Coordinates of N, CA and C in Angstrom, one line a residue:
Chain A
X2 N 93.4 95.0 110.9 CA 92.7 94.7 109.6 C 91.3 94.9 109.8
X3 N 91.0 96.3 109.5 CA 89.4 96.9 109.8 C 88.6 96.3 108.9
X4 N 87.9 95.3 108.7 CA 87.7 95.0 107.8 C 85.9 95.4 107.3
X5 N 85.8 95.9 108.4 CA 83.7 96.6 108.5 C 83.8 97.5 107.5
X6 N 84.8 98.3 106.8 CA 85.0 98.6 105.7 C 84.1 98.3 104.5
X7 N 84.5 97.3 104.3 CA 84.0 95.9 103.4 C 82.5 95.8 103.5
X8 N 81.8 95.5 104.8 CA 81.0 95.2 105.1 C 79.6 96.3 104.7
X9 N 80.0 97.8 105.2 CA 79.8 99.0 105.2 C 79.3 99.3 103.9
X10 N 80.0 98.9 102.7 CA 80.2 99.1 101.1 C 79.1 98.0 100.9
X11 N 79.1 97.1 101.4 CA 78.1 95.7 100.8 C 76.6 96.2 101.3
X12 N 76.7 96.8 102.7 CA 75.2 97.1 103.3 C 74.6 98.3 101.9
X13 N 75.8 99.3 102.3 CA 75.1 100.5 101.2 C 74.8 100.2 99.8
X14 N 75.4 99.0 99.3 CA 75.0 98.5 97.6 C 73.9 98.0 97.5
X15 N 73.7 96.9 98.9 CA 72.5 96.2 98.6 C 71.5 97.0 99.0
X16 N 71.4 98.2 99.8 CA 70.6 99.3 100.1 C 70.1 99.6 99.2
X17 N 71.2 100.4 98.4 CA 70.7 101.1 97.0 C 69.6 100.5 96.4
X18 N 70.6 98.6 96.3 CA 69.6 98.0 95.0 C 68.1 98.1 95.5
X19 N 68.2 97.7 96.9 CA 66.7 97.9 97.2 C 66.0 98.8 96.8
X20 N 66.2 99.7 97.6 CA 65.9 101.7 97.3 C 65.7 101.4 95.8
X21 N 66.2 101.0 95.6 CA 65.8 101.7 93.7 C 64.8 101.0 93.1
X22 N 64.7 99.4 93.2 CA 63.6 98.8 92.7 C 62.1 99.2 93.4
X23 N 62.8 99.4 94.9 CA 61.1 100.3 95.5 C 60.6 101.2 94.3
X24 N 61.6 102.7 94.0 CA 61.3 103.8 93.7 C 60.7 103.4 92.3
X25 N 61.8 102.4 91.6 CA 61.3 102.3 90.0 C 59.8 101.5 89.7
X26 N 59.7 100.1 91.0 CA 58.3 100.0 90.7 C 57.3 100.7 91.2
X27 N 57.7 102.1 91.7 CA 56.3 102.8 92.4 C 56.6 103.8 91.5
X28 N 57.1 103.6 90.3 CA 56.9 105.0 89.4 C 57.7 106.0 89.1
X29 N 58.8 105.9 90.4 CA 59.6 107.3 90.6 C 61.0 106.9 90.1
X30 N 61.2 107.4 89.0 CA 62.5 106.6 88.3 C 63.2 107.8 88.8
X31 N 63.3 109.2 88.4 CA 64.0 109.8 88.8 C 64.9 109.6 90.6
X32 N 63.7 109.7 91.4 CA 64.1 109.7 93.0 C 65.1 108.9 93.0
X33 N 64.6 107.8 92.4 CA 65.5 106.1 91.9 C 67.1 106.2 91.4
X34 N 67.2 107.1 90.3 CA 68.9 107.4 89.8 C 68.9 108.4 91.0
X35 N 68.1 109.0 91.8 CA 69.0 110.1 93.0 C 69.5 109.4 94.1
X36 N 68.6 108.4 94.6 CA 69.4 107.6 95.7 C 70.6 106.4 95.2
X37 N 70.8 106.1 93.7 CA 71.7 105.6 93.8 C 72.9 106.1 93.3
X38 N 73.0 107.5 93.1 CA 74.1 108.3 93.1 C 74.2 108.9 94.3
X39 N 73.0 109.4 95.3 CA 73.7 109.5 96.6 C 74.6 108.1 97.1
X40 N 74.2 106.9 96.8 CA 74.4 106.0 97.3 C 76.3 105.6 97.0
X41 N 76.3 106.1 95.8 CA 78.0 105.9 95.2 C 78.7 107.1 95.7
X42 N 78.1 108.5 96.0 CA 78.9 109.0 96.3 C 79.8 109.2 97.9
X43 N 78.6 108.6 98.8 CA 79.0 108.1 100.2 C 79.5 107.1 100.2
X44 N 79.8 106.3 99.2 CA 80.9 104.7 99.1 C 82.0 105.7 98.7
X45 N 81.6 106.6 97.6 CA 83.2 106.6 97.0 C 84.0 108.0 97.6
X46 N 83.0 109.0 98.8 CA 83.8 109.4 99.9 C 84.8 108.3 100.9
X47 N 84.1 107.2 101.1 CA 84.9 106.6 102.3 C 85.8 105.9 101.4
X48 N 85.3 105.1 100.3 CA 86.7 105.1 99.5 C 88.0 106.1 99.1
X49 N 87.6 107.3 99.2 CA 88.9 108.3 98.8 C 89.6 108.1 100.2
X50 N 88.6 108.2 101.5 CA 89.6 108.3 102.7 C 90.8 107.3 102.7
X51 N 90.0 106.1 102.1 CA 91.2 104.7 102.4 C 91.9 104.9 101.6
X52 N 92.0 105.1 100.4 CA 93.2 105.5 99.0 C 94.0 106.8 99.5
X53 N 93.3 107.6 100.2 CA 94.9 108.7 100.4 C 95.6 107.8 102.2
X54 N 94.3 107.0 102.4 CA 95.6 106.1 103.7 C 96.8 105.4 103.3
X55 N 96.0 104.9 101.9 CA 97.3 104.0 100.9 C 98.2 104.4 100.8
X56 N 98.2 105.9 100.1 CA 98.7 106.6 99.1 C 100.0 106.5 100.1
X57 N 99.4 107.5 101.5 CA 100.6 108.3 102.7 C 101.4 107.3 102.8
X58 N 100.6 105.6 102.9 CA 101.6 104.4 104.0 C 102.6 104.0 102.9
X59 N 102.4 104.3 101.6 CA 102.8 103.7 100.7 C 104.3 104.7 100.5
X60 N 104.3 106.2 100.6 CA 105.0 107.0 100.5 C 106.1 106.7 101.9
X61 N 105.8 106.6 102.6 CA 106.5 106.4 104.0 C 107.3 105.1 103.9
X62 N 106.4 104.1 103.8 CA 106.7 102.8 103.7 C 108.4 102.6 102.4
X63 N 108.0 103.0 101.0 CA 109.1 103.2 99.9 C 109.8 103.9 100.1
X64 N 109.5 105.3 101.1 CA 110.7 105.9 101.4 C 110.8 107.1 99.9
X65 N 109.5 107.3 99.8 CA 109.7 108.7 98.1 C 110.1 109.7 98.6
Chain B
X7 N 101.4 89.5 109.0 CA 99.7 89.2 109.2 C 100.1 88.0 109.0
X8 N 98.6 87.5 109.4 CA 98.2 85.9 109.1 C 97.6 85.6 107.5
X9 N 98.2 85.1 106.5 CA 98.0 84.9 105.4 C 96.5 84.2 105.2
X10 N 96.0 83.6 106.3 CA 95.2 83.1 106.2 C 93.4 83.7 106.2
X11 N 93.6 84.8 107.1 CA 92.9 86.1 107.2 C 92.7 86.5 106.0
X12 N 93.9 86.7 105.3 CA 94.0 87.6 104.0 C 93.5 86.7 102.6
X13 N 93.4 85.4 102.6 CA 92.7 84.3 102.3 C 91.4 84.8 101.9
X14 N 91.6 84.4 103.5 CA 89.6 84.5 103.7 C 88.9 85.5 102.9
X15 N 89.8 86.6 103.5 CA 88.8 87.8 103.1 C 89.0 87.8 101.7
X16 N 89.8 87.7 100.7 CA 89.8 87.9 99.6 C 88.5 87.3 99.3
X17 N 88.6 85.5 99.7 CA 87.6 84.9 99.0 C 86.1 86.0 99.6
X18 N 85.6 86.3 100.6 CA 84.3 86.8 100.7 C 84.2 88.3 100.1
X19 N 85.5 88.7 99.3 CA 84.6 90.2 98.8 C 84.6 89.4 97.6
X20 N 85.1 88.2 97.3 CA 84.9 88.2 96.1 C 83.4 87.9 95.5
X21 N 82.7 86.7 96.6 CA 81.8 86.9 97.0 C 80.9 88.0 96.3
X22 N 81.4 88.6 97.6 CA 80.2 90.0 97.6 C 80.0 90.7 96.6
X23 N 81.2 90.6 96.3 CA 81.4 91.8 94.6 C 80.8 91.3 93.4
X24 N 80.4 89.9 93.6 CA 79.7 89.0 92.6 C 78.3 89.0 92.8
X25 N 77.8 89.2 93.9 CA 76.3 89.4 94.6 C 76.2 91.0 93.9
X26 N 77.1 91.4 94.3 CA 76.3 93.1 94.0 C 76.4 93.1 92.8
X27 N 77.3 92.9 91.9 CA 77.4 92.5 90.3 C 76.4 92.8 89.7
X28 N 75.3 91.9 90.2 CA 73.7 91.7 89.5 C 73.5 92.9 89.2
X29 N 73.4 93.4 90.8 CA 72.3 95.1 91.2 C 72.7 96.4 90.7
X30 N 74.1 96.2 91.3 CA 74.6 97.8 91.3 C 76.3 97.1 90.7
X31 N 76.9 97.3 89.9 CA 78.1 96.9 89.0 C 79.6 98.0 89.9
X32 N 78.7 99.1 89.8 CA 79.4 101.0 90.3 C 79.9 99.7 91.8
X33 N 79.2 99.4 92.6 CA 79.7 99.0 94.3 C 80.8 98.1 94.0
X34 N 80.2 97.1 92.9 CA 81.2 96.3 92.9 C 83.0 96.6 92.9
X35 N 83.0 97.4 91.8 CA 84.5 98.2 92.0 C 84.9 98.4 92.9
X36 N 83.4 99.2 93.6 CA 84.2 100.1 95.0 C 84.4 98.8 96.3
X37 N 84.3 97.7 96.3 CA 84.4 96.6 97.4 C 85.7 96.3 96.9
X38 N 86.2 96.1 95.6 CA 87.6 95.5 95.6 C 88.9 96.6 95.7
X39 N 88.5 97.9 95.3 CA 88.9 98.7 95.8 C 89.5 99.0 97.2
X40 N 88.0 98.9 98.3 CA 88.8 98.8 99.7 C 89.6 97.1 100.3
X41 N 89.0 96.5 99.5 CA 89.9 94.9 99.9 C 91.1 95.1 99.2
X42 N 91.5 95.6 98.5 CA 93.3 95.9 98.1 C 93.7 96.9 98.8
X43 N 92.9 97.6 99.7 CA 93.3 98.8 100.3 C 93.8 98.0 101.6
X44 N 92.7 97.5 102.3 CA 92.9 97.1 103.6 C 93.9 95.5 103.5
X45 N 94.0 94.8 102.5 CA 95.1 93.8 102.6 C 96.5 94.3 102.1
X46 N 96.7 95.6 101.4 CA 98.0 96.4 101.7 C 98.3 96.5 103.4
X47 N 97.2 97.3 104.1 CA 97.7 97.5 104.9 C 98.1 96.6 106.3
X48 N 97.7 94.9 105.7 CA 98.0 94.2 106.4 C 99.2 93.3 106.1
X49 N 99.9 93.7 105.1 CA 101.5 93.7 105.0 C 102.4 94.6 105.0
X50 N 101.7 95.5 105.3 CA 102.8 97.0 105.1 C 103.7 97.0 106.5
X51 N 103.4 96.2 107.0 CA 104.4 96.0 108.3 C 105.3 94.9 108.0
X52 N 105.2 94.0 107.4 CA 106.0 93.1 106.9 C 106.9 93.9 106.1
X53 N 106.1 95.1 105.4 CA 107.2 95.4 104.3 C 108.3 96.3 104.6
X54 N 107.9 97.4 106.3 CA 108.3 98.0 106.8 C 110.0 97.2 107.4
X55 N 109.4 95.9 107.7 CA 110.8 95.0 108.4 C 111.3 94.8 107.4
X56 N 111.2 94.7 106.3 CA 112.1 94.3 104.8 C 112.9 95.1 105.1
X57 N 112.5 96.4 104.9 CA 113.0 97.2 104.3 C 114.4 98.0 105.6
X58 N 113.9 97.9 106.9 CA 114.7 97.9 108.1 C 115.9 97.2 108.2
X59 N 115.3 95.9 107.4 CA 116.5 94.8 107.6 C 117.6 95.0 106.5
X60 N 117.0 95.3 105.1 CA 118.0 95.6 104.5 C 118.8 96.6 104.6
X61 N 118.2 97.7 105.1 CA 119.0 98.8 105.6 C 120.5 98.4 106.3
X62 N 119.9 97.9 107.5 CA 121.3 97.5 108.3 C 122.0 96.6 107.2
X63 N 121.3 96.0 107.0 CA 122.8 94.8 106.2 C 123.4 95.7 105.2
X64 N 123.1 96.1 104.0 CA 124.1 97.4 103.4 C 124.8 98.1 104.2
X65 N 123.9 98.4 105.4 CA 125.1 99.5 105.8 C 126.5 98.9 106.3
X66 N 126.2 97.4 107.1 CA 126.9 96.9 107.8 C 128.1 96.6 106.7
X67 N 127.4 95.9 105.3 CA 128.0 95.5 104.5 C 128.9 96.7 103.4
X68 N 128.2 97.8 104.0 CA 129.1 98.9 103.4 C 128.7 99.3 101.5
X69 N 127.7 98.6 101.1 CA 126.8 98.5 99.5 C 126.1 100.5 100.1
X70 N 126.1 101.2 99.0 CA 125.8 102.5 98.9 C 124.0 102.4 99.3
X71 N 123.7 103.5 100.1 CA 122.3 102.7 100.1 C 121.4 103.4 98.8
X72 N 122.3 104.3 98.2 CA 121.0 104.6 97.3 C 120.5 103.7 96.3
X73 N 121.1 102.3 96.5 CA 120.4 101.2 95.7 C 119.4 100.4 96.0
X74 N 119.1 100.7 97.5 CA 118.2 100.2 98.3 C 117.3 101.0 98.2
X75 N 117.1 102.0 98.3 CA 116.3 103.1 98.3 C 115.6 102.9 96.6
X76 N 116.4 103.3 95.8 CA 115.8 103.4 94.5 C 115.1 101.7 94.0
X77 N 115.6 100.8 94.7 CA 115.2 99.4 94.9 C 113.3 99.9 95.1
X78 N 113.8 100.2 96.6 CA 112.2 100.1 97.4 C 111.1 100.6 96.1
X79 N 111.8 102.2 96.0 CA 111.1 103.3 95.2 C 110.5 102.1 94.2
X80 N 111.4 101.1 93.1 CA 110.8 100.7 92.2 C 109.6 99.7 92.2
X81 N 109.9 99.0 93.9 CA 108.9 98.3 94.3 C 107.6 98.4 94.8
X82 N 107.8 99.8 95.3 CA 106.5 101.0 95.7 C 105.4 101.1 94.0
X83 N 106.9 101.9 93.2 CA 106.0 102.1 92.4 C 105.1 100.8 91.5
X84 N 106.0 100.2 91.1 CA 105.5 98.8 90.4 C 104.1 98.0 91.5
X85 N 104.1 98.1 92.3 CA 102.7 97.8 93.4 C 101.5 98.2 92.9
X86 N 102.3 100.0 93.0 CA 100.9 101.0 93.4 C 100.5 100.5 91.5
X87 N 101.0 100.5 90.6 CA 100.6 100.1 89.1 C 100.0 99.5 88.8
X88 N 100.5 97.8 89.2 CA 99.3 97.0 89.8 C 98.4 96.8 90.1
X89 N 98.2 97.6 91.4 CA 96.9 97.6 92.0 C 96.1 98.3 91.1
X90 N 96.4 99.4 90.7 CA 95.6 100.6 89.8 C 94.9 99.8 88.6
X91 N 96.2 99.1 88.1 CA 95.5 98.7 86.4 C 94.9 97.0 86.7
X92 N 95.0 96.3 87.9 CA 94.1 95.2 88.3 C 92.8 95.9 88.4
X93 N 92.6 97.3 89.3 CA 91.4 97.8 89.3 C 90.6 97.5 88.1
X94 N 91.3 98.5 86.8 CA 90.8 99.1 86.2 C 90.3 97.6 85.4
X95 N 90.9 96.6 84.9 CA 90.5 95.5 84.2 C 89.5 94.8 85.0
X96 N 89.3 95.0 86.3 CA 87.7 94.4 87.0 C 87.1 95.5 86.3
X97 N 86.8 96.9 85.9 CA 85.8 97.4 86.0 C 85.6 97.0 84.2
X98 N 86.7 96.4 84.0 CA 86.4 96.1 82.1 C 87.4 97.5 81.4
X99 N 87.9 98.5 82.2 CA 88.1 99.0 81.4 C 89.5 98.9 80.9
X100 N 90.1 98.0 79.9 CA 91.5 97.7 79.7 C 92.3 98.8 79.3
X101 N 91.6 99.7 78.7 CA 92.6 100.6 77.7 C 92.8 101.1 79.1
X102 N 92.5 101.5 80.0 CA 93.2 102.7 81.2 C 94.4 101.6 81.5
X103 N 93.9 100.6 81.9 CA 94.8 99.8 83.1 C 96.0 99.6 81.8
X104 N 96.2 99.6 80.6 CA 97.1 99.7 79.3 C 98.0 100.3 80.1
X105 N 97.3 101.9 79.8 CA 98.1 103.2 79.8 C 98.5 103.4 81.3
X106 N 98.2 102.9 82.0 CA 98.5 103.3 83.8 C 100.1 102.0 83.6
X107 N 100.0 100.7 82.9 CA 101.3 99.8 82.9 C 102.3 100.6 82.4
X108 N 101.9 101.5 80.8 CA 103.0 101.9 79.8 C 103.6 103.1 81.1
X109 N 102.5 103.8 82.0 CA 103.4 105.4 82.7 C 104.1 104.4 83.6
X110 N 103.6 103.1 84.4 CA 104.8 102.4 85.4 C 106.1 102.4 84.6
X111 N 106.2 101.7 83.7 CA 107.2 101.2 82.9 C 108.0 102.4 82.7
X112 N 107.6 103.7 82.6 CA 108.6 104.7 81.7 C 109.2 105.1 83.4
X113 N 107.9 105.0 84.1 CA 108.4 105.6 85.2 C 110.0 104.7 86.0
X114 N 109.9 103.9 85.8 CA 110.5 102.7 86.6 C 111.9 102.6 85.6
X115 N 111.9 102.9 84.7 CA 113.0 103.1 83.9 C 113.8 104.6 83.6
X116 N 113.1 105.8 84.1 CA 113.6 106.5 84.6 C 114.4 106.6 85.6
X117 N 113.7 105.6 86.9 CA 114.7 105.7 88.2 C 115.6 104.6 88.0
X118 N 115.8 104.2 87.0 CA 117.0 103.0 86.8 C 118.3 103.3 86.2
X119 N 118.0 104.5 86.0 CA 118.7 105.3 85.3 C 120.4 105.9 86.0
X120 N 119.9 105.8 86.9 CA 121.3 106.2 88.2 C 122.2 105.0 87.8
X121 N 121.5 104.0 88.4 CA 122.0 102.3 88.7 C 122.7 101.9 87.2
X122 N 121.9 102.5 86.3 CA 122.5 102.1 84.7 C 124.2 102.9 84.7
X123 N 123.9 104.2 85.0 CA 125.3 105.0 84.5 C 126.2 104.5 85.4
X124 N 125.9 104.5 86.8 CA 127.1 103.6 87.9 C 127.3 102.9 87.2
X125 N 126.7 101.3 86.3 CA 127.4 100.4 86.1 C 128.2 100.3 84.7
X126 N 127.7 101.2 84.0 CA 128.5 101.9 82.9 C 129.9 102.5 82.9
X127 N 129.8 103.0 84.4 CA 131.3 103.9 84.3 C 132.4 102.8 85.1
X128 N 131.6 102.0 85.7 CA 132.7 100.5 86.2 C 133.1 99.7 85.3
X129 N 132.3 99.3 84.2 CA 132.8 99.1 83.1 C 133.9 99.5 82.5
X130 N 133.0 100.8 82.0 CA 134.2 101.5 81.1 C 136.0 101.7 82.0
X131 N 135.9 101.7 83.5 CA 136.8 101.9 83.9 C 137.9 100.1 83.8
X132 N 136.9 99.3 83.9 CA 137.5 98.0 84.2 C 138.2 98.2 82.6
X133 N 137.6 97.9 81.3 CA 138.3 98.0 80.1 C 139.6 98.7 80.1
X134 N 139.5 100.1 80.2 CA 140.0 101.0 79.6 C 141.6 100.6 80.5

């Protein structure tokens, strides 16, 4: 039960949020929407990893 | 697993997913996302011995196993539906998690479809 998963996702959100109120109150709105779509897309890489882990144990497991 | 682990942790992403709520809404998804991922895979061993055990006992008991099998299949699928359209109504969006229940449903009624005609032609044979 790897659960730093979890953990991993919570550091990089609350990152973001930070990151972004820096960039928005120093002006830089753009840089601001860039780090926090970098920020979703490195959650929602390691999210795809664990959903095709699902997907396989799930296929094995039912027996498709 | 220890149910109690799986407890816990539910309550702390729930937590967390409520913290990040405020900031970023997008993370929040993605946290309950991996906490249904990783508390699948903390029964998937339980479900593994289910499914071992029924095996033997049909076989022992001589029951066809493709009933077991299309059993699991329906319990695989009906899960994975679940989980998908629970997603989709945290993120608010009902109409998907709708249409993700209606494709379980057709789907799941397709594979029932074996189990239907077997018990149709035992019928018709018991009458006739």
């Amino acid at each position: 039960m790897d659960v730093d998963l979890i953990f991993q996702i919570a550091a990089v959100g609350i990152l973001v949020a930070v990151l972004n109120q820096l960039l928005v109150k120093s002006g830089r709105d753009e840089q601001a929407m860039m780090t926090t779509l970098a920020g979703l897309i490195v959650v929602l890489m390691m999210i795809v990893n664990q959903i095709n882990n699902l997907f396989d144990t799930v296929k094995t497991t039912f027996g498709f | 697993m220890d149910i109690f682990k799986i407890i816990l942790l539910g309550i702390t992403v729930t937590i967390l997913s409520v913290i990040l709520k405020q900031y970023k809404p997008e993370f929040a998804v993605q946290i309950s996302i991996a906490a249904g991922v990783i508390i699948f895979f903390a029964i998937s061993d339980l479900l593994k011995d289910t499914y071992l055990f029924l095996e033997n006992l049909t076989q022992s008991i001589g029951i066809d196993i493709l009933y077991i099998n299309i059993l699991f299949k329906i319990i695989g699928i009906s899960y994975l539906c679940e989980f998908a359209s629970a997603i989709c109504n945290d993120a608010g969006e009902s109409a998907m998690a709708i249409k993700i229940n209606i494709a379980g449903k057709v789907t799941l009624l397709y594979l029932s479809l074996p189990i239907l005609e077997k018990l149709l032609t035992a019928i018709s044979e018991v009458t006739l």
